[in-house]
Coordinates of C-alpha atoms and ligand atoms in Angstrom, one line a residue:
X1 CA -0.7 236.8 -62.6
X2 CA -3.6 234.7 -61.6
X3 CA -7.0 236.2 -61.7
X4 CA -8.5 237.7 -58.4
X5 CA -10.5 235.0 -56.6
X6 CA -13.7 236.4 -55.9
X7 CA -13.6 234.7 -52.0
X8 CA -10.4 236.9 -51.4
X9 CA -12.7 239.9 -52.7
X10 CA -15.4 238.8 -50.6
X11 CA -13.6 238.6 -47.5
X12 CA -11.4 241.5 -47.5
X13 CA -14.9 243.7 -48.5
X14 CA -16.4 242.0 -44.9
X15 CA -12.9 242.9 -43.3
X16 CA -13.5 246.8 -44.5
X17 CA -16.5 247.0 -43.4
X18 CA -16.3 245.0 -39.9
X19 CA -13.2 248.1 -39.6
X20 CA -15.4 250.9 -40.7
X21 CA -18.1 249.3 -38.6
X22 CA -15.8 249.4 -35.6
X23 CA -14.9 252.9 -36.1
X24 CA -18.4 254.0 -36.2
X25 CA -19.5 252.3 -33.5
X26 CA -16.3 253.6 -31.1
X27 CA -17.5 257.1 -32.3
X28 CA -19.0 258.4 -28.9
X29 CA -16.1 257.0 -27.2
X30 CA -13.3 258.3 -28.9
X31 CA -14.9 261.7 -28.5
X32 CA -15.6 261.7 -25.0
X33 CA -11.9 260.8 -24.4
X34 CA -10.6 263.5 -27.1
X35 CA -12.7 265.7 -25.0
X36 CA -11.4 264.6 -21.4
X37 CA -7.8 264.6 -22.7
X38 CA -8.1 268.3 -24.6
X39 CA -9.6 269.5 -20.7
X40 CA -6.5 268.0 -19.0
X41 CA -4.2 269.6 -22.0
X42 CA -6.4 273.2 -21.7
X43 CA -6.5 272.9 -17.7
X44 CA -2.3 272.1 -17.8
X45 CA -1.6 275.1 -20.1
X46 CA -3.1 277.3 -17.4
X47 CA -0.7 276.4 -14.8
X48 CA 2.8 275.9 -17.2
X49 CA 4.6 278.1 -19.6
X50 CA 3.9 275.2 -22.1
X51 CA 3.9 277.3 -25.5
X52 CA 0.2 276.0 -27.5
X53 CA 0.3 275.4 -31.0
X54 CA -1.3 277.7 -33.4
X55 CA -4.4 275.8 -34.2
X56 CA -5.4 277.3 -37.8
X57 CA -8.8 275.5 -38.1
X58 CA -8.2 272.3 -39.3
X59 CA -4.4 272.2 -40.0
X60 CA -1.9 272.2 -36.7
X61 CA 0.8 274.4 -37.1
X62 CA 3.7 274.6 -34.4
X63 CA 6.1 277.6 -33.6
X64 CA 9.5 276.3 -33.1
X65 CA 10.5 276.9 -28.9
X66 CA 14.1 277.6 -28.1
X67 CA 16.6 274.4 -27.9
X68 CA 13.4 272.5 -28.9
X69 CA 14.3 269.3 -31.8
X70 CA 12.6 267.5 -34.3
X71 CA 12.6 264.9 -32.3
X72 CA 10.9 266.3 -29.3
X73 CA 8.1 268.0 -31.4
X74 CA 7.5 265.0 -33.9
X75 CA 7.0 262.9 -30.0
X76 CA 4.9 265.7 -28.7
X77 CA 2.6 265.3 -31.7
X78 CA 2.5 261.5 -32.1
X79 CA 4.3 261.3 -35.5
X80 CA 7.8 261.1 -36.7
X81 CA 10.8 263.2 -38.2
X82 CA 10.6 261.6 -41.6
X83 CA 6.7 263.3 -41.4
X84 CA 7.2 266.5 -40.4
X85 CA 10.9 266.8 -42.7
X86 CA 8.7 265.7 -45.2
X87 CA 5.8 267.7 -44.7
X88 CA 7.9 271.0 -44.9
X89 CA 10.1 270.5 -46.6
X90 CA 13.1 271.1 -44.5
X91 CA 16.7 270.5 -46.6
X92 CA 18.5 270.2 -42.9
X93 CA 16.4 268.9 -39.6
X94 CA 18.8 269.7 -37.3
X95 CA 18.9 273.6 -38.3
X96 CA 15.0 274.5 -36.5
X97 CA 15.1 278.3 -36.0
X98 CA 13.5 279.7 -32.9
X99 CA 10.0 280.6 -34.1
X100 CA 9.5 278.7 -37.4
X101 CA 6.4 277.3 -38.3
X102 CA 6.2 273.8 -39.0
X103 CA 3.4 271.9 -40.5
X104 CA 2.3 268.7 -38.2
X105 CA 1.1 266.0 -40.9
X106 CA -1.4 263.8 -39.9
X107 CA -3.3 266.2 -38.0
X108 CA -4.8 268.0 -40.9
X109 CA -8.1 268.1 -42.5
X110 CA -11.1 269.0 -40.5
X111 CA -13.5 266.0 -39.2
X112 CA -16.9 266.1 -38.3
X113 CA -17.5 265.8 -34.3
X114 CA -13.8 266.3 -33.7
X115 CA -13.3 268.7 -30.9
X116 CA -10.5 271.4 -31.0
X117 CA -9.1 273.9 -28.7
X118 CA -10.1 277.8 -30.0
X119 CA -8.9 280.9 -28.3
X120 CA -11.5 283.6 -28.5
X121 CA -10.2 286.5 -30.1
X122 CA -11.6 290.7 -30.6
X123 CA -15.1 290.3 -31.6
X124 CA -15.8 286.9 -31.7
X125 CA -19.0 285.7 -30.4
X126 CA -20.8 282.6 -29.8
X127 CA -22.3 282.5 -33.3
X128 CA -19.3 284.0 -34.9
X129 CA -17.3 281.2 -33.7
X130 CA -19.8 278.3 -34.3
X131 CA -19.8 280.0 -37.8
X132 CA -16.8 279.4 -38.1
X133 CA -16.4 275.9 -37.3
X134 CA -20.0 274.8 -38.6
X135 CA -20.9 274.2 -35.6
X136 CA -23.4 275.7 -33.3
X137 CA -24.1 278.1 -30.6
X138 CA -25.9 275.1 -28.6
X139 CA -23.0 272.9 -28.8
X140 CA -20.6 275.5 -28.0
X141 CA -22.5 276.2 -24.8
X142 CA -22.8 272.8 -23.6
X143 CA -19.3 271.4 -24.0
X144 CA -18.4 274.7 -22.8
X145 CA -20.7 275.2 -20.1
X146 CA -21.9 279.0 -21.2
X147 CA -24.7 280.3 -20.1
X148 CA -25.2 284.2 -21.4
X149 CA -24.0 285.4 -24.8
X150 CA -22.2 288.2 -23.5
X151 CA -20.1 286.4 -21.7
X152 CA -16.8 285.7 -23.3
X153 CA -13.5 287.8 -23.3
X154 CA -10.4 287.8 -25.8
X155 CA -7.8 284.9 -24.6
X156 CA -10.5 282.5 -23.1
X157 CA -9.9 279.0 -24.6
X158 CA -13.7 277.8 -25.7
X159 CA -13.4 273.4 -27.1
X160 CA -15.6 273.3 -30.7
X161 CA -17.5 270.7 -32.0
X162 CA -16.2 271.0 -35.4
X163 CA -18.6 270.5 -38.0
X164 CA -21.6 270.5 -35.3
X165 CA -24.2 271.5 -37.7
X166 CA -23.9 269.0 -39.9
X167 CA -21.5 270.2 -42.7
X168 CA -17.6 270.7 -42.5
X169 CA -15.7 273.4 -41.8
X170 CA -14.2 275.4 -44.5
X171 CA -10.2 275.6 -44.1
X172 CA -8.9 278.7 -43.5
X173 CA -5.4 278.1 -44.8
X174 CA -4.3 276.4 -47.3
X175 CA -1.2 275.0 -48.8
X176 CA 0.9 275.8 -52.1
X177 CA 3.5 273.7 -53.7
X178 CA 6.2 276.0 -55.2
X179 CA 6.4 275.6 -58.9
X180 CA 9.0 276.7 -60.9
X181 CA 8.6 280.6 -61.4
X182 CA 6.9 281.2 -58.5
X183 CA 8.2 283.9 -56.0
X184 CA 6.2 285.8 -53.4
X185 CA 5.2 288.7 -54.3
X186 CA 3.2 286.7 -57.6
X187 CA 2.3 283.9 -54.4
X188 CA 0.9 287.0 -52.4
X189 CA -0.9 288.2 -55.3
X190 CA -2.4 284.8 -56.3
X191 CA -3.8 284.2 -53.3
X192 CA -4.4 287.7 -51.8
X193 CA -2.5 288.0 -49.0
X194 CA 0.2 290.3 -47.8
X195 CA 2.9 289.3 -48.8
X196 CA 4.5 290.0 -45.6
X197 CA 2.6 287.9 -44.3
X198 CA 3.2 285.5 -46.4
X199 CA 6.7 285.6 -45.8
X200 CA 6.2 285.7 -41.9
X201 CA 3.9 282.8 -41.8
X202 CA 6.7 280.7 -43.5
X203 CA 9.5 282.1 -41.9
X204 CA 11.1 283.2 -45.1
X205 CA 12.9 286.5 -46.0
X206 CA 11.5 288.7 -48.5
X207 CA 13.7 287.9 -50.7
X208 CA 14.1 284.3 -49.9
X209 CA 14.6 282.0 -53.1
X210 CA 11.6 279.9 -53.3
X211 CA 13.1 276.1 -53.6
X212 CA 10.3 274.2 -56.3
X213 CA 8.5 271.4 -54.8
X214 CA 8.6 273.7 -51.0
X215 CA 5.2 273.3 -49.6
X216 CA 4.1 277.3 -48.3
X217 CA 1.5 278.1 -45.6
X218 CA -0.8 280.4 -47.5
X219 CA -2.8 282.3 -44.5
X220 CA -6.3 283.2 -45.6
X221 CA -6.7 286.8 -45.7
X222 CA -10.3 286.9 -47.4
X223 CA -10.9 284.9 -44.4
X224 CA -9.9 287.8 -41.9
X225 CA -12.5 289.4 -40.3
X226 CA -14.9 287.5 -41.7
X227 CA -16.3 285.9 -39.0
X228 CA -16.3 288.5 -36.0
X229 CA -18.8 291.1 -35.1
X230 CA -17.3 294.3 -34.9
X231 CA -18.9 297.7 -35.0
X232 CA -18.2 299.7 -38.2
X233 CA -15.7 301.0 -39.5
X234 CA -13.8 298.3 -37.6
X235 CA -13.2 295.0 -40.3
X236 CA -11.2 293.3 -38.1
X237 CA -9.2 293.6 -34.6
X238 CA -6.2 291.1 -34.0
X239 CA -4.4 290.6 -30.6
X240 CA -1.3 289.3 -30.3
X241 CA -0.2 286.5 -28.9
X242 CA -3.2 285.3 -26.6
X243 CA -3.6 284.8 -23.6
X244 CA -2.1 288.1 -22.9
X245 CA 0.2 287.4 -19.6
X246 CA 1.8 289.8 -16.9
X247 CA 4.9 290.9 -17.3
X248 CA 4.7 290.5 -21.6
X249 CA 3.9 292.5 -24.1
X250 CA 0.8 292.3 -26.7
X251 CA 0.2 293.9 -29.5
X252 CA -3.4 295.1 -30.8
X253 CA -4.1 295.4 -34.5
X254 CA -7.0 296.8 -35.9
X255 CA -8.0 296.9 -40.0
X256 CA -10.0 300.0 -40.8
X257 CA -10.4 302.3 -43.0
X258 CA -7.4 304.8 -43.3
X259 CA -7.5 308.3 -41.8
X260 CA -9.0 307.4 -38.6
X261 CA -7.5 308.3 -34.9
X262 CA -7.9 305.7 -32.7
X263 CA -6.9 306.0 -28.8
X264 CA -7.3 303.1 -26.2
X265 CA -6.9 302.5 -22.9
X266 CA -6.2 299.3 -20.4
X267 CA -4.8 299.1 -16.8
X268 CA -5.7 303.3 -16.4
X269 CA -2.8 303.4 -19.1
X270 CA -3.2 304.9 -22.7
X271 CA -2.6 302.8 -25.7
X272 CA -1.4 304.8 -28.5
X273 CA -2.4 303.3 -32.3
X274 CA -0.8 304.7 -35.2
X275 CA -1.3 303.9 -38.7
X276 CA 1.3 301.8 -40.3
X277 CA 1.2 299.6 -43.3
X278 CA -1.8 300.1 -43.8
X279 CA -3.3 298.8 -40.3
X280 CA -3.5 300.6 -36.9
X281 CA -0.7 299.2 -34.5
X282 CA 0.0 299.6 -30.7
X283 CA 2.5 297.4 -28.6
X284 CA 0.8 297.4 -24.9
X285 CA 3.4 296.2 -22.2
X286 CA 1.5 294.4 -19.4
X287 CA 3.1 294.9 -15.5
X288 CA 4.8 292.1 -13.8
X289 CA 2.4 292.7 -11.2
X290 CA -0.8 293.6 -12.9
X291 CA -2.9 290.6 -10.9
X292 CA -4.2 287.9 -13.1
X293 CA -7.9 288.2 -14.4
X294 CA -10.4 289.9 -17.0
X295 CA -9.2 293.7 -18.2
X296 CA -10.9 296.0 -20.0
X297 CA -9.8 297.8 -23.4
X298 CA -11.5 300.9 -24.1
X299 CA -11.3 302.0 -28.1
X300 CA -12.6 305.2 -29.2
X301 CA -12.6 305.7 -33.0
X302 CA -13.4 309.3 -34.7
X303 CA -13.3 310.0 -38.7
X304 CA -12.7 313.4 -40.3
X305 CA -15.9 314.7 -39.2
X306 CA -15.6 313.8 -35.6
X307 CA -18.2 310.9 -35.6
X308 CA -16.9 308.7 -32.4
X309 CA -17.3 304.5 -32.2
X310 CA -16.7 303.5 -28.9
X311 CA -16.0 299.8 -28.2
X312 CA -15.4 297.9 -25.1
X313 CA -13.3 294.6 -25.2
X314 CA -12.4 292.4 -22.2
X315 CA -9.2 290.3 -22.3
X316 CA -7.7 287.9 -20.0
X317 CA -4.5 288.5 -18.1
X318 CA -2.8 284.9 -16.9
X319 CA -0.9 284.9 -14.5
X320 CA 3.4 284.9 -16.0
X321 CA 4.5 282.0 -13.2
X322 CA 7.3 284.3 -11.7
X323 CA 9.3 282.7 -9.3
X324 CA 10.7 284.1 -5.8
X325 CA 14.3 285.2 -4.9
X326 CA 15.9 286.3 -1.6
X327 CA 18.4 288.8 -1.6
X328 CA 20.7 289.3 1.3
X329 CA 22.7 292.9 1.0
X330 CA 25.0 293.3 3.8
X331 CA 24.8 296.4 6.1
X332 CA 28.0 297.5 4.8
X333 CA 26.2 297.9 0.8
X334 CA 23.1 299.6 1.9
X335 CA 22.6 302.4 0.7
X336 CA 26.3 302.9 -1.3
X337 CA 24.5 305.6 -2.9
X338 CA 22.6 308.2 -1.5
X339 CA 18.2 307.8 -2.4
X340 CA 17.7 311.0 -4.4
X341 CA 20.8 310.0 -6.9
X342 CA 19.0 306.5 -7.3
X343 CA 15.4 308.2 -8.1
X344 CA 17.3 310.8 -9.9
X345 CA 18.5 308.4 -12.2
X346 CA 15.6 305.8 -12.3
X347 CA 13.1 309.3 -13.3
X348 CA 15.3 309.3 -16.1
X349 CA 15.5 306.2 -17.2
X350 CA 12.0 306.0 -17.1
X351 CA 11.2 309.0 -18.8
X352 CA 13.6 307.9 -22.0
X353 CA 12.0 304.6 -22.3
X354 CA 8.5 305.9 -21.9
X355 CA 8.6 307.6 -25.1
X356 CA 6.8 307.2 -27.9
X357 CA 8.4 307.5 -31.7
X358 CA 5.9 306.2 -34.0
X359 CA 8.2 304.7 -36.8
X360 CA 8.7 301.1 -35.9
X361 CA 12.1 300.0 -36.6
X362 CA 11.5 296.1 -35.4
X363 CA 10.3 293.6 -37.4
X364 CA 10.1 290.1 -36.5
X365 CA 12.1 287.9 -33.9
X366 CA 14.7 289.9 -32.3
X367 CA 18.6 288.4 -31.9
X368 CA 20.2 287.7 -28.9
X369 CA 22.1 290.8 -27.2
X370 CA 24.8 288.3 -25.8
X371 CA 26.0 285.1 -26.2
X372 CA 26.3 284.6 -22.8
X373 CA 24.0 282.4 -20.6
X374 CA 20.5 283.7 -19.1
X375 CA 21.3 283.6 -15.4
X376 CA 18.7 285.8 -14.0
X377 CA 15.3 285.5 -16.1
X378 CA 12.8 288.7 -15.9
X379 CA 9.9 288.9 -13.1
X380 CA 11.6 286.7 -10.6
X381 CA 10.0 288.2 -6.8
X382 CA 12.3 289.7 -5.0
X383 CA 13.0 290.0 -1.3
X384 CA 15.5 292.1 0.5
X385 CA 16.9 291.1 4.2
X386 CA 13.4 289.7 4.2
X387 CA 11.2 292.3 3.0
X388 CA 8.2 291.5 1.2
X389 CA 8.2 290.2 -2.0
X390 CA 7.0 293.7 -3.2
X391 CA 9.9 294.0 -6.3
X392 CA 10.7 292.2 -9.3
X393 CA 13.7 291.9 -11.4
X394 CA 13.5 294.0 -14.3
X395 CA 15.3 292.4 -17.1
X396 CA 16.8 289.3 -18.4
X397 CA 20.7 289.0 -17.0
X398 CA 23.6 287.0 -19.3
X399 CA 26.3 286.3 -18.0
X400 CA 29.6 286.6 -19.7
X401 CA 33.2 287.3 -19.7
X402 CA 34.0 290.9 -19.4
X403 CA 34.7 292.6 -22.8
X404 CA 32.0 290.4 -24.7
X405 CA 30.7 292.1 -27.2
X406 CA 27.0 293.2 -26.8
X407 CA 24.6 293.4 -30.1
X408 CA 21.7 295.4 -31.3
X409 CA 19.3 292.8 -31.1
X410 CA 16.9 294.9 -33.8
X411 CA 17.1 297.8 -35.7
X412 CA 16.9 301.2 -34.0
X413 CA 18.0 304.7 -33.0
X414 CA 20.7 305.2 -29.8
X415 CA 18.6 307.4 -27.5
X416 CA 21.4 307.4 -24.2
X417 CA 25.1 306.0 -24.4
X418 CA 26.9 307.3 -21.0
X419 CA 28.0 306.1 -17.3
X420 CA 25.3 305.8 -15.1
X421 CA 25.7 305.7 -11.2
X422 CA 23.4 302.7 -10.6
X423 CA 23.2 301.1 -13.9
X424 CA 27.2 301.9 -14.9
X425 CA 28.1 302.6 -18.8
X426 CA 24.3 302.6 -20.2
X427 CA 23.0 302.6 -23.5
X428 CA 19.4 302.6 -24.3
X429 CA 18.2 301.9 -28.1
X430 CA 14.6 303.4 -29.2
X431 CA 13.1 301.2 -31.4
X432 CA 9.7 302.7 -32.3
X433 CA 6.2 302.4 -31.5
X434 CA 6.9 302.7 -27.9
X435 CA 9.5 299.8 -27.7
X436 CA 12.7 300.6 -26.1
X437 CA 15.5 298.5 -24.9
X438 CA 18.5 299.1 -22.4
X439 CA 22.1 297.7 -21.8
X440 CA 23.4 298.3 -18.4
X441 CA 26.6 297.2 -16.5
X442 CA 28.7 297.5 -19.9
X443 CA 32.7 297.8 -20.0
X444 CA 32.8 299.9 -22.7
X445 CA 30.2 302.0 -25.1
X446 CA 30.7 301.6 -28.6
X447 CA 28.0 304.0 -29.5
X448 CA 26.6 307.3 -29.3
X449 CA 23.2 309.5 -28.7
X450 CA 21.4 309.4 -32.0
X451 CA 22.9 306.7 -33.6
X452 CA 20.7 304.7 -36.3
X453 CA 22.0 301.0 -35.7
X454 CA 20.4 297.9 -37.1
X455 CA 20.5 294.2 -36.1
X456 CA 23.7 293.0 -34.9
X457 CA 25.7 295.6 -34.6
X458 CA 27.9 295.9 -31.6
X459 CA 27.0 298.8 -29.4
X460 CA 29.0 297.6 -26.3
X461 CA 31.0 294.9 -24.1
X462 CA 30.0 293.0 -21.2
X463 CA 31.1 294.8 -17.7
X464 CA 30.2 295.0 -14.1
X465 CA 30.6 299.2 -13.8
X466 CA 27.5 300.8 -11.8
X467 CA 26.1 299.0 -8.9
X468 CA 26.8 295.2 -9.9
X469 CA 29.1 292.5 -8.1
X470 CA 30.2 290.9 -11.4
X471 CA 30.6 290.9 -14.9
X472 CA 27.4 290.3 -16.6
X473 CA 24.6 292.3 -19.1
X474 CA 21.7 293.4 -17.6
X475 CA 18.7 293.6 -20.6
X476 CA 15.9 295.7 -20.0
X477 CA 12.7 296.6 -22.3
X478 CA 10.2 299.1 -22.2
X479 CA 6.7 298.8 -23.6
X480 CA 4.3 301.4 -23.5
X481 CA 6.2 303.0 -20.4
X482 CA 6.2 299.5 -18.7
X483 CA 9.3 297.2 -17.7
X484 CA 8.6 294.1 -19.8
X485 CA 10.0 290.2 -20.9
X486 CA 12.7 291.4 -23.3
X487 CA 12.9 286.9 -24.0
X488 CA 9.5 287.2 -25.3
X489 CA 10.6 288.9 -28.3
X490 CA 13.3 286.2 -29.0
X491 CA 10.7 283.7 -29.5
X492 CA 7.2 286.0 -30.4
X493 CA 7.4 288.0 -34.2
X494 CA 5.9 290.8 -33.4
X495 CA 5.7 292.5 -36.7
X496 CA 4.2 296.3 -37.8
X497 CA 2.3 294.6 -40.7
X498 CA -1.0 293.6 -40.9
Ligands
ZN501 ZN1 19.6 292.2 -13.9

């Protein structure tokens, strides 16, 4: 090996510098365009279904989309399959389970002047959140175009200047490398964190064998509620997911001290919290047709001794994207069955699945009911003989051959297995917290009234009894007394732990 000639030296240093140079210079540039092209992602996100990546401060993280591939996502982000395989560690690619997290490489570390996408969440103000970023409340305002503080609501999407003050932001997650040994109770432990949600934010089982070398998402819980401005005794207030949207359900979860009661209420509808894992957890359902726009939460908090916090919150409701049907019912099939049996039967219904047992039973992404196809999705506007559009449908339809079995898509108790007149051989499960589901149209009921089932158990098969013109399953859930997305839950982990 020949010594290194000092001209080669020489000119690769001026080629360095001419690049870092460049990239200096192309500063102001680059940024106005990341700017114009995060508006144009924020503004599309309004008007699609598009799901948004979690954006953890600094590290993108994206939730796995039914049918979605590694392919798609690794195009969608700009890098490859090698990358992200890589990057998480995945032993098969093709095996991406609805909901899994996925670190996106290459989009990691927090840079100075780079603008991201934040969605403002409980208590968050304009200084909490330029705290959070290093930035500032001035920037924030500008790029944003604020004007008062008090002007901001849970869901809105705000663009940061990261590192606007100057210094970098801190990250708020960070990443472990399984070593030999390590499990996650000792991982939650290590780093502080529930280990639930430890195990959540990797999509892991409990008692999931750790694989050595597997890189973990470790969430930061000293990092909760450390940058929001909520009245005492409240540490921190999570909703979840955001933007809230008609016709889906949210959850609310608020970290305070234990023996509190705690009532809400949104849409002139209470929201019931009750303690559970240490938290305080209620599961709103949001109407199909509560119009679009800025809602208030009311929270009233009172101790032992009666002392009352009352808090205010405003959240955004966007709009679900529902399309329109016409339905044409022949003269002949009007009214097969006479109006009082039909509000006889809905006031029960309604009054089943408007309870409230507060032992939640569900955990995490629920299974699918049915392996048959979705052919009627929940919300869709519906017009009879050319009514208004003034209903909706209220669940998610599969089709399927008759005498398919039907599953328990999460754990809970049986809280009505009979024939119905409208809805034919019915079962409705309870599964806590205000969370039912129902079955209609089914052949045959496998189950009865107060049965504990769990996850994938059959409790029925695919029929057409009741008023229906052919075989299919008719899924309905109930959130808070309100008819709501059961798909959501296929796709969302809504979870009782903190
Ligand atoms: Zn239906």
């Amino acid at each position: 090996m020949s010594p290194p000639n000092p001209l080669n030296i020489l000119l690769r240093h001026i080629r360095l510098s001419w690049i870092v140079l460049m990239w200096e210079m192309c500063w102001p540039l680059k940024a106005r365009m990341i700017l114009v092209i995060l508006m144009l992602v924020s503004v599309g996100t309004v008007f699609s279904q598009e799901p948004v990546p979690t954006e953890t401060s600094g590290i993108t993280i994206h939730v796995v989309q039914r049918d979605e591939t590694l392919s798609q996502i690794a195009l969608r982000y700009g890098t490859t399959i090698a990358a992200i395989t890589t990057a998480n560690s995945l032993l098969n690619p093709d095996n991406l389970q609805i909901g899994q997290r996925l670190i996106i490489p290459g989009t990691q570390a927090a840079t100075p002047g780079m603008i991201v996408p934040h969605i403002v969440q409980p208590g968050e103000t304009l200084s909490t959140i330029a705290a959070r970023y290093n930035s500032t409340v001035e920037s924030l305002s500008e790029v944003n175009k604020i004007a008062g503080l008090g002007s901001l609501y849970a869901g809105q999407t705000l663009l940061v200047t990261q590192g606007a003050s100057g210094t970098l932001p801190p990250d708020k997650i960070s990443l472990h490398i399984v070593q030999a040994g390590d499990n996650l109770m000792r991982l939650a432990a290590q780093y502080q964190t529930p280990v639930l949600r430890l195990a959540q934010t990797n999509h892991l089982t409990m008692n999931a064998p750790l694989q050595v070398g597997q890189m973990l998402i470790v969430p930061d819980s000293a990092a909760a509620g450390q940058f929001v401005n909520l009245p005492n005794p409240i540490r921190d207030f999570q909703l979840g997911p955001l933007p809230a949207v008609q016709g889906k359900t949210l959850s609310a979860r608020i970290f305070a001290p234990a023996g509190l009661t705690i009532t809400g209420e949104i849409f002139d509808r209470p929201v019931t919290f009750s303690p559970v894992n240490g938290i305080y957890l209620a599961m709103v359902g949001i109407h199909a047709f509560t119009e679009p726009g800025i809602y208030e939460l009311h929270l009233s908090l009172t101790d032992e001794a009666g002392v009352l916090v009352a808090y205010e919150l405003r959240i955004k409701i966007e709009d679900g994207g529902y399309s329109r049907e016409d339905i044409n019912v022949p003269p002949e099939q009007e009214n097969l069955l006479a109006p009082e049996v039909v509000q006889a039967e809905l006031d029960r219904v309604t009054a089943i699945m408007s309870g409230f047992n507060p032992q939640p039973a569900f955990n995490g992404l629920m299974g699918l009911p049915s392996t048959g196809r979705v052919t009627s999705q929940f919300g869709t506007r519906r017009s009879y003989n050319g009514s208004p559009y003034n209903s909706f449908h209220g669940g998610a339809d599969f089709g399927g051959l008759p005498g398919s079995l039907i599953l328990a898509p999460a754990d809970g108790v049986i809280v009505l297995a009979e024939p119905l007149n409208v809805r034919g051989n019915a079962v409705i499960i309870d599964h806590g917290m205000g969370v039912y589901t129902g079955y209609w149209h089914q052949s045959e009921i496998y189950v009865q009234a107060g049965q504990k089932v769990t996850r994938g158990d059959v409790i029925g098969a695919v029929g057409s009894t009741g008023l229906s013109t052919g075989a299919h399953l008719h899924w309905e859930m109930w959130v808070s007394g309100v008819q709501v997305d059961p798909l959501q839950w296929l796709t969302y982990p809504f979870t009782p732990e903190g």
